[in-house]
mmCIF file of C-alpha atoms in Angstrom:
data_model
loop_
_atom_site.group_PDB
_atom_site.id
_atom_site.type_symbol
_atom_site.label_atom_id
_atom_site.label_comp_id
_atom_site.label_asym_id
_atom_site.label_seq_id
_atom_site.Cartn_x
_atom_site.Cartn_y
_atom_site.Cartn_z
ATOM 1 C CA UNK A 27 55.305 206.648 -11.275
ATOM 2 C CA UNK A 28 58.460 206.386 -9.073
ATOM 3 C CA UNK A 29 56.075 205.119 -5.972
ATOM 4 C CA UNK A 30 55.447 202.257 -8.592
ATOM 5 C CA UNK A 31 58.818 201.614 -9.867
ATOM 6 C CA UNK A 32 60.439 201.441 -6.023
ATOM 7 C CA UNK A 33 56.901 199.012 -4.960
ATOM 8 C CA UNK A 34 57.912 196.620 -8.487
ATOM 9 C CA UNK A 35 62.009 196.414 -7.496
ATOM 10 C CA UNK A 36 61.367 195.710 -3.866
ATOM 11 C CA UNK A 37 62.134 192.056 -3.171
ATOM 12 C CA UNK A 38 59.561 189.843 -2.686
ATOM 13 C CA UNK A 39 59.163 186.848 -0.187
ATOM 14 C CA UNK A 40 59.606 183.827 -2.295
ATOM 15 C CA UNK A 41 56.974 181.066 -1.409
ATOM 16 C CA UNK A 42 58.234 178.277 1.086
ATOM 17 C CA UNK A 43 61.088 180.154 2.555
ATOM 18 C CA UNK A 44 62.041 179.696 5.697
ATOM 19 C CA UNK A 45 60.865 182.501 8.338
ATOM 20 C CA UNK A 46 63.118 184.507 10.554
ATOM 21 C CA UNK A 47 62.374 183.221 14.814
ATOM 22 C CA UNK A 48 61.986 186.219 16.650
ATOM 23 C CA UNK A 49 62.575 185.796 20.272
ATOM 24 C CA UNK A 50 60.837 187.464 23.042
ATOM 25 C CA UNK A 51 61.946 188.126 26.532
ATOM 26 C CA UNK A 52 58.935 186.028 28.323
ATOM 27 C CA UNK A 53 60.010 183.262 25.541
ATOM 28 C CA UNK A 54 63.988 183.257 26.891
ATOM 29 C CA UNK A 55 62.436 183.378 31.033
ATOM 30 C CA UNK A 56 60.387 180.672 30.505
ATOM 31 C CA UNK A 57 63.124 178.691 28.180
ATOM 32 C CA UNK A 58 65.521 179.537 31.515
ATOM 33 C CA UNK A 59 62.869 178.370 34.272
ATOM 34 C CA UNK A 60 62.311 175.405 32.610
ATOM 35 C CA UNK A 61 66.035 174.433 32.190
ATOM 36 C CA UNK A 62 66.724 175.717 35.600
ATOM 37 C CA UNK A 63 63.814 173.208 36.970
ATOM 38 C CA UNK A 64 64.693 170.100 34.529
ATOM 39 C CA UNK A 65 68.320 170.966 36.656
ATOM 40 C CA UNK A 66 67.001 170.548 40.092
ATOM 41 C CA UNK A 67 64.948 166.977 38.857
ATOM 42 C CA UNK A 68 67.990 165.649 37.300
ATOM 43 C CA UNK A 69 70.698 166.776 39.738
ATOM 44 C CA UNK A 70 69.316 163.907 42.832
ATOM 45 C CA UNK A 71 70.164 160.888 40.020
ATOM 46 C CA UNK A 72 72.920 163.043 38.227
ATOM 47 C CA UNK A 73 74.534 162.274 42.430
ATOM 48 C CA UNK A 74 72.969 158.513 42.518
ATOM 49 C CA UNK A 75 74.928 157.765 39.169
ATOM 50 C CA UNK A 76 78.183 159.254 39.956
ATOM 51 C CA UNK A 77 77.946 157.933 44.084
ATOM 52 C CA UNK A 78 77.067 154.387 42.091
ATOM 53 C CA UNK A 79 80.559 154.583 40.099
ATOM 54 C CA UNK A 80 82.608 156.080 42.819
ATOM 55 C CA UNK A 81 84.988 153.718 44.279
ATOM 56 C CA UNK A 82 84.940 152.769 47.976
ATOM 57 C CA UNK A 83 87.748 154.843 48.978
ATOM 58 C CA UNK A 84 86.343 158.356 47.699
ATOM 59 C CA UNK A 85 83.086 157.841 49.560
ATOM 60 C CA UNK A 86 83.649 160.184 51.852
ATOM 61 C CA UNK A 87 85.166 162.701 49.861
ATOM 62 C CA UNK A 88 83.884 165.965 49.284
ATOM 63 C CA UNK A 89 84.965 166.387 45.648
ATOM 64 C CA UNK A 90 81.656 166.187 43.286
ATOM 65 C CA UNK A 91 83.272 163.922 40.494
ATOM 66 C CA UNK A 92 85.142 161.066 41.489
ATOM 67 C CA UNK A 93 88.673 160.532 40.364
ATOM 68 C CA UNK A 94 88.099 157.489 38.695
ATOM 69 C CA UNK A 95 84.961 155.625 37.723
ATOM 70 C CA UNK A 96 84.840 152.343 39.490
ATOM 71 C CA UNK A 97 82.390 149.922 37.038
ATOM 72 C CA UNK A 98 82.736 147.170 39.760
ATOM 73 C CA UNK A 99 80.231 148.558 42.000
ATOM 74 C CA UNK A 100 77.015 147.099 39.456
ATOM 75 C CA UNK A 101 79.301 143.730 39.324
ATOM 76 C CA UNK A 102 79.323 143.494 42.835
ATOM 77 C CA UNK A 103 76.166 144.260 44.001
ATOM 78 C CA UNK A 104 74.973 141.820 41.755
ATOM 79 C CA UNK A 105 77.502 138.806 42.928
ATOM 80 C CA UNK A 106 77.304 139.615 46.375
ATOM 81 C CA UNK A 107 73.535 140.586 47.169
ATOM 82 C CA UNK A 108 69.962 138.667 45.790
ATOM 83 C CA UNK A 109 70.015 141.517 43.578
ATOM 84 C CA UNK A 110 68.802 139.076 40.362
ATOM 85 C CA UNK A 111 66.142 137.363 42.500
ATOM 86 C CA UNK A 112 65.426 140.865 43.997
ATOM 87 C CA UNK A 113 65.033 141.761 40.059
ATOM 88 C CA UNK A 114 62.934 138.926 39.205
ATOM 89 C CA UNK A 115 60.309 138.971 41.645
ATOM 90 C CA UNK A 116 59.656 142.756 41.234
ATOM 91 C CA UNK A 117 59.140 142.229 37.618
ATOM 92 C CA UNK A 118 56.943 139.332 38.210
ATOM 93 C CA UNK A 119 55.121 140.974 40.536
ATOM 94 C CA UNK A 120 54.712 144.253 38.147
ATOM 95 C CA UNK A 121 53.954 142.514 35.269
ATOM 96 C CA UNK A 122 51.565 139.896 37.449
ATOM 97 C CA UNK A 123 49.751 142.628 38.821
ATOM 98 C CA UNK A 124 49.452 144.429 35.642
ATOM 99 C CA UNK A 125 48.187 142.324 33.722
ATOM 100 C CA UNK A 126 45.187 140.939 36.563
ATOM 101 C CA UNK A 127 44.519 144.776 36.706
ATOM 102 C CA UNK A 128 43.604 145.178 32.715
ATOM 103 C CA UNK A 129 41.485 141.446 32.974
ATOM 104 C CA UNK A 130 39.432 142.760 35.670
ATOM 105 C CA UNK A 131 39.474 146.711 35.354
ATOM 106 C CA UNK A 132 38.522 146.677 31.312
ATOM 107 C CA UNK A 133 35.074 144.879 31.734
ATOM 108 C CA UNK A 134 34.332 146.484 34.769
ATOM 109 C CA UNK A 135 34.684 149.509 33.071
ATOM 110 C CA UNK A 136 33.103 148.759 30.211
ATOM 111 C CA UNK A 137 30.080 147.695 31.433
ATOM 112 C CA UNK A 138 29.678 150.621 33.536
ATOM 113 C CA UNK A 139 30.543 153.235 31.019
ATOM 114 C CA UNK A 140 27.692 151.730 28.855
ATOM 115 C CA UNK A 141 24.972 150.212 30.498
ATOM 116 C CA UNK A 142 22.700 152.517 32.572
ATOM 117 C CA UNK A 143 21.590 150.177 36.034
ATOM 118 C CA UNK A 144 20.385 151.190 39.206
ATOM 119 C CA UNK A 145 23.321 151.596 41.682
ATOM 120 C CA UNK A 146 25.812 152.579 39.024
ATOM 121 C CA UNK A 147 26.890 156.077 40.893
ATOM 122 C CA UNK A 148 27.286 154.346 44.201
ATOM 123 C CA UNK A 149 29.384 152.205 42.647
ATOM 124 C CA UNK A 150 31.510 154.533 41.389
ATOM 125 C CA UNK A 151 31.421 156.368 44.252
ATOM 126 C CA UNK A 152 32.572 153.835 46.295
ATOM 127 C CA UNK A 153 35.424 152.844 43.556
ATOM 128 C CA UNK A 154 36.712 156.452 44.499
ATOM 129 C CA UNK A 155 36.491 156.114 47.954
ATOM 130 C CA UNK A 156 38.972 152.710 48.114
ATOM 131 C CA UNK A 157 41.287 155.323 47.039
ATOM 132 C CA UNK A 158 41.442 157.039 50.142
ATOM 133 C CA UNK A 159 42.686 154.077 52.019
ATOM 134 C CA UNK A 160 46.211 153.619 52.589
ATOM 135 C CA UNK A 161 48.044 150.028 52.529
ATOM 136 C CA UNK A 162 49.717 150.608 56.000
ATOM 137 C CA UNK A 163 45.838 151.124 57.363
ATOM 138 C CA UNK A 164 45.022 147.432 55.890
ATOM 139 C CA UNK A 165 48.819 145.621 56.460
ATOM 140 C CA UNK A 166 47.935 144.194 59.860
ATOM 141 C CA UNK A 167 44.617 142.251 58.335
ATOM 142 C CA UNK A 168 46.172 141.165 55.439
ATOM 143 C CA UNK A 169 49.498 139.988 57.205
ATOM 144 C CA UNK A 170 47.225 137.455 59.468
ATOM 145 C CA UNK A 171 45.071 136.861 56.628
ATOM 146 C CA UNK A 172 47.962 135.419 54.345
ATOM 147 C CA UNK A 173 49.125 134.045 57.327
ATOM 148 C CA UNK A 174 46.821 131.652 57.893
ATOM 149 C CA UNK A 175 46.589 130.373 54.416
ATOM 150 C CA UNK A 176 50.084 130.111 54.395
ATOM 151 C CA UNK A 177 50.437 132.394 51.568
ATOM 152 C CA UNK A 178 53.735 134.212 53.231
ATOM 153 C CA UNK A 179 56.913 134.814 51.148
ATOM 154 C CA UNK A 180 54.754 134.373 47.885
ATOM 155 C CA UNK A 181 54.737 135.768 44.142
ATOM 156 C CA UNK A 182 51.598 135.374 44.048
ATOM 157 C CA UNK A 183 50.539 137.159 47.626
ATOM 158 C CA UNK A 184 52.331 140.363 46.264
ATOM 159 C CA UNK A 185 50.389 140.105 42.793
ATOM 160 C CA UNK A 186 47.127 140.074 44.864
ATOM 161 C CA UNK A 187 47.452 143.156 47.143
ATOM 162 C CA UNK A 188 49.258 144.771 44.474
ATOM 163 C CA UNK A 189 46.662 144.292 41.805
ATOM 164 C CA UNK A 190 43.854 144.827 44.525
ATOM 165 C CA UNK A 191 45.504 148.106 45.558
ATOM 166 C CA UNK A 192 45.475 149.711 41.810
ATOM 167 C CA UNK A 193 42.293 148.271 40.538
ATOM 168 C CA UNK A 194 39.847 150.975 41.355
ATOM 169 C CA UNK A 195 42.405 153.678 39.957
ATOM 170 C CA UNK A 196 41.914 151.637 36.644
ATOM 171 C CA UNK A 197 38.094 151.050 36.924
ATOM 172 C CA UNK A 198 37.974 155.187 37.290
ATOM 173 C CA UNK A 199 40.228 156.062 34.376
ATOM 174 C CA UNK A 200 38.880 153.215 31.792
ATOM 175 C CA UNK A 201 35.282 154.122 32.429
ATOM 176 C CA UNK A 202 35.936 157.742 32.226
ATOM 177 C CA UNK A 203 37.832 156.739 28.963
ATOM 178 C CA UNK A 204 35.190 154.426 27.000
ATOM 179 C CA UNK A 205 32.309 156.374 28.021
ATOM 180 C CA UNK A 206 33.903 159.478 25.734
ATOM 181 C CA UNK A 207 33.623 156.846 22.297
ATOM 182 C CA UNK A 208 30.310 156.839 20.726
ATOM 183 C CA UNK A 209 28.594 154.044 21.626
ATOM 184 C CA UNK A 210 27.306 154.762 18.023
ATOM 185 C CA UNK A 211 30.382 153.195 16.433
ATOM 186 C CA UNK A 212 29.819 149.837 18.083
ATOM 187 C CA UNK A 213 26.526 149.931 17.254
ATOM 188 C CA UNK A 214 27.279 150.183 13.487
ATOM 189 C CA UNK A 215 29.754 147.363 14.127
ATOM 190 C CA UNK A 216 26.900 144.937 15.775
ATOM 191 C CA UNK A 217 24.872 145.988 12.574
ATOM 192 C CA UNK A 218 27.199 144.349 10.314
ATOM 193 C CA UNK A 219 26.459 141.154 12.399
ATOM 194 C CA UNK A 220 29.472 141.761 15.258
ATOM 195 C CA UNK A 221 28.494 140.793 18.616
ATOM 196 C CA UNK A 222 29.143 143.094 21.913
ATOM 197 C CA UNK A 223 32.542 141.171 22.834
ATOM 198 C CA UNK A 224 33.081 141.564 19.442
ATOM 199 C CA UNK A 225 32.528 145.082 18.951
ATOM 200 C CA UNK A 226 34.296 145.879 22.556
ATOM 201 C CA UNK A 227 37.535 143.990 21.300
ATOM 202 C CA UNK A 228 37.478 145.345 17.627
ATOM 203 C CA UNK A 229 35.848 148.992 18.051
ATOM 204 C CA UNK A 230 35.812 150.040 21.919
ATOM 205 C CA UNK A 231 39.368 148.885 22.874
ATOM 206 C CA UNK A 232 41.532 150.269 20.146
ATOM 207 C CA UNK A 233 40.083 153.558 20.280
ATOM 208 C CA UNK A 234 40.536 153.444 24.223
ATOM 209 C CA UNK A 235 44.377 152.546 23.654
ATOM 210 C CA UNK A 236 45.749 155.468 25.620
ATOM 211 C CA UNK A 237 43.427 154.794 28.570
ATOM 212 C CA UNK A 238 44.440 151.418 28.745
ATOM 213 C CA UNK A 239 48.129 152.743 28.338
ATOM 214 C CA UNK A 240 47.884 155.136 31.435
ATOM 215 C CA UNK A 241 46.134 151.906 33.293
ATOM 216 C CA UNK A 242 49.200 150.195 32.919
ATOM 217 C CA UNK A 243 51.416 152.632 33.195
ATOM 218 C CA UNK A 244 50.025 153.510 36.701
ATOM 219 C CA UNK A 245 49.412 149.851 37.744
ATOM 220 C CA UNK A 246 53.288 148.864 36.914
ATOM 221 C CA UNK A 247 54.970 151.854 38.602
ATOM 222 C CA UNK A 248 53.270 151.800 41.380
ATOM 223 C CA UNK A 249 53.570 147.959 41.906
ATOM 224 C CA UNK A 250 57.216 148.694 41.209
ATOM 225 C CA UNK A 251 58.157 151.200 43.695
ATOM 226 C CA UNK A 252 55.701 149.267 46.412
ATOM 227 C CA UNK A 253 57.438 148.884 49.403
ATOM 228 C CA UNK A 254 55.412 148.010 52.697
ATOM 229 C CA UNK A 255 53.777 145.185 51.514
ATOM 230 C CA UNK A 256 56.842 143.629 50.382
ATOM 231 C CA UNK A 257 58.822 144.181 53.715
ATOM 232 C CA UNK A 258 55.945 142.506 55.788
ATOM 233 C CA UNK A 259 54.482 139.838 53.400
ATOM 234 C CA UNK A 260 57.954 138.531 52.504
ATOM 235 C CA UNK A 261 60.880 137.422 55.074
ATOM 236 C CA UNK A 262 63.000 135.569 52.899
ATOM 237 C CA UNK A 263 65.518 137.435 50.766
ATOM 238 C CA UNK A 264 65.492 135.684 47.571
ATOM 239 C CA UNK A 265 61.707 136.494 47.537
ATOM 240 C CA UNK A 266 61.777 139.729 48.583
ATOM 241 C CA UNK A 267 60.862 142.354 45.730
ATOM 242 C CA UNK A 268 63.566 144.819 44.542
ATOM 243 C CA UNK A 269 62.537 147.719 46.861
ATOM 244 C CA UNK A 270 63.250 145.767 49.938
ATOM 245 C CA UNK A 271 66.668 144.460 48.629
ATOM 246 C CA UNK A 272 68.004 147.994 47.867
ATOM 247 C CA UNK A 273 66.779 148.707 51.467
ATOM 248 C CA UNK A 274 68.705 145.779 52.791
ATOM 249 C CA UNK A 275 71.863 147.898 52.336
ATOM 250 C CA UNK A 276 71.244 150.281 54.928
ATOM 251 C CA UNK A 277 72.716 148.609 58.488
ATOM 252 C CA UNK A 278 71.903 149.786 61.951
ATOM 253 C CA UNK A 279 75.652 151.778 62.068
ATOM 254 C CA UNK A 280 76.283 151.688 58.155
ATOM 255 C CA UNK A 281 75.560 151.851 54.758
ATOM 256 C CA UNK A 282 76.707 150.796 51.955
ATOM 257 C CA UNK A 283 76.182 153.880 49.806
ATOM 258 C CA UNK A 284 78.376 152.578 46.864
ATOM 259 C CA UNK A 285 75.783 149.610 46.526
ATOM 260 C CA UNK A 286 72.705 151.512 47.463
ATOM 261 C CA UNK A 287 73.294 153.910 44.870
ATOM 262 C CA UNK A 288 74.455 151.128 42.250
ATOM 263 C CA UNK A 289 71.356 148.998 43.252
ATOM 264 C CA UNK A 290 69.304 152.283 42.619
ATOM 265 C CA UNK A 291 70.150 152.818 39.454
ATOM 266 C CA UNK A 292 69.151 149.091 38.337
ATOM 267 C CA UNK A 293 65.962 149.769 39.860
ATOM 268 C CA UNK A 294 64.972 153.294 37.643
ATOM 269 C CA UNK A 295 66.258 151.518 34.580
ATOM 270 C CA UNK A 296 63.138 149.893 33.299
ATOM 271 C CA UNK A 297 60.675 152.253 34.991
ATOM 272 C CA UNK A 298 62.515 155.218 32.677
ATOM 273 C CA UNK A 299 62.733 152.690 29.366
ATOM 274 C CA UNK A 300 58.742 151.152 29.772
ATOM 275 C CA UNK A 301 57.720 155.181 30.522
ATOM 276 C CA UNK A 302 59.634 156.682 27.161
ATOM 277 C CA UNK A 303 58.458 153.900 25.225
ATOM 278 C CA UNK A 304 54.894 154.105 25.924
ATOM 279 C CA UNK A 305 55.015 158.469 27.076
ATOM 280 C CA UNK A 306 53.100 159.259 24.254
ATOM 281 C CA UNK A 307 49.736 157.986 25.377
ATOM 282 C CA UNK A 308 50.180 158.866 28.807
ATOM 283 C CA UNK A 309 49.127 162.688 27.875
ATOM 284 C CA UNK A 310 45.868 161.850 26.147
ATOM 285 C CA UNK A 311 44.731 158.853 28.643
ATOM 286 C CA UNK A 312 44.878 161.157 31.652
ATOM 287 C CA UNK A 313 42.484 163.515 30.215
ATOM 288 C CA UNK A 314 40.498 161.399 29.126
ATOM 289 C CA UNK A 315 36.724 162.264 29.382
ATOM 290 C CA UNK A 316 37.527 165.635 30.776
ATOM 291 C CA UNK A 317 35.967 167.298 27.480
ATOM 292 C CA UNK A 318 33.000 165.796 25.741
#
């Protein structure tokens, strides 16, 4: 009788309420490591930023934080350098090479993901192996090539070999990507009285959003942060992307670290603002196909 009187006044858990965290030690280690490593990747453009707004006479001071923060660093590097043109080309060269990536990468990957011909796994063999070839191996040819058709110091030069340097990557990742959809759902869809564009457009290319995503994603960064192409195809500093500006502010005796640094942080800006807009898809587009 008591046993049931103490088990009917014990307090009881009320539905919804919020439960107790219980931390563990391997939960705190691991919550350490990973703010101790997060500190190591940020502390390199924690000392670009704070170089970038240090003012020219604490440059060669050993103090970590500057005195004062100097904002005229970004002003002059943009008055004083092709900075803006610098800008401009890199994003039309990005955005150029982007986009000629997804026109020719999508149905390329399409059609090998879903029709069965003769040749299909040398072909994707030999996608891969373009991979393994650097730019510097090719720069040579393609310097006398664009040479000759007086294609030198040109937008659309740098779209080319960029675009034509990340289109296999794209063709990989795509087909891998659109051969993990039922084909089952376009067929319902061509049922209805949709043709194959149709169905590709409506059915196969939403569903293969995040593999298109990490496409593009790839394809801009990496066009972005080219650099050898743009030194050798371009002589002219108004049409020289933004990689090979920043670079112009390293001399033979000096450098201008104030402006390198300030330059440098322009450059990450829309790199780190296109990758946390779109972050989300990257995840599930690189794994694509892996499980079936």
């Amino acid at each position: 009788m008591a046993t049931a009187t103490a088990t009917a006044k014990a307090p009881q858990k009320r539905p919804g309420a919020p439960k107790k965290r219980s931390f563990r030690p391997r939960t705190l280690i691991y919550t350490a490591v990973a703010w101790l490593l997060a500190a190591v990747f940020l502390a390199p453009y924690l000392e670009m930023i704070v170089t970038a707004l240090r003012p020219k006479d604490e440059l060669r001071d050993r103090t970590y934080l500057p005195q004062d923060l100097d904002w005229v660093n970004f002003v002059d590097v943009w008055k004083e350098s092709e900075l803006g043109q610098n800008l401009q080309v890199t994003l039309l060269v990005a955005g150029g090479a982007t986009l000629l990536v997804l026109l020719v990468s999508l149905p390329a990957a399409y059609y090998t993901a879903r029709m069965r011909y003769r040749g299909r796994k040398l072909f994707l063999l030999l996608v891969l192996v373009t991979q393994m070839f650097q730019p510097t191996a090719l720069l040579v040819g393609l310097y006398r090539e664009f040479h000759q058709l007086d294609m030198l110091n040109s937008v659309w030069t740098l779209i080319l070999t960029n675009a034509a340097f990340n289109l296999a990557f794209a063709v990989w990742i795509l087909t891998a990507y659109i051969s993990s959809i039922p084909p089952e759902l376009e067929e319902a869809a061509m049922v209805d009285g949709t043709s194959r564009f149709g169905a590709m457009i409506k059915v196969t290319l939403p569903l293969a959003l995040p593999g298109v995503v990490t496409a593009v994603i790839f394809t801009f960064i990496t066009a972005w942060n080219e650099f050898v192409m743009g030194l050798t195809l371009t002589t002219e500093p108004d049409k020289q992307p933004l990689t090979v500006g920043i670079n112009n502010f390293i001399g033979n005796y000096t450098v201008q670290w104030n402006y390198l640094f300030a330059a440098s942080v322009v450059a990450i800006v829309p790199v780190i603002v296109l990758f946390a807009v779109i972050e989300r898809h990257v995840v599930s587009g690189l794994t694509a196909g892996s499980v079936k």
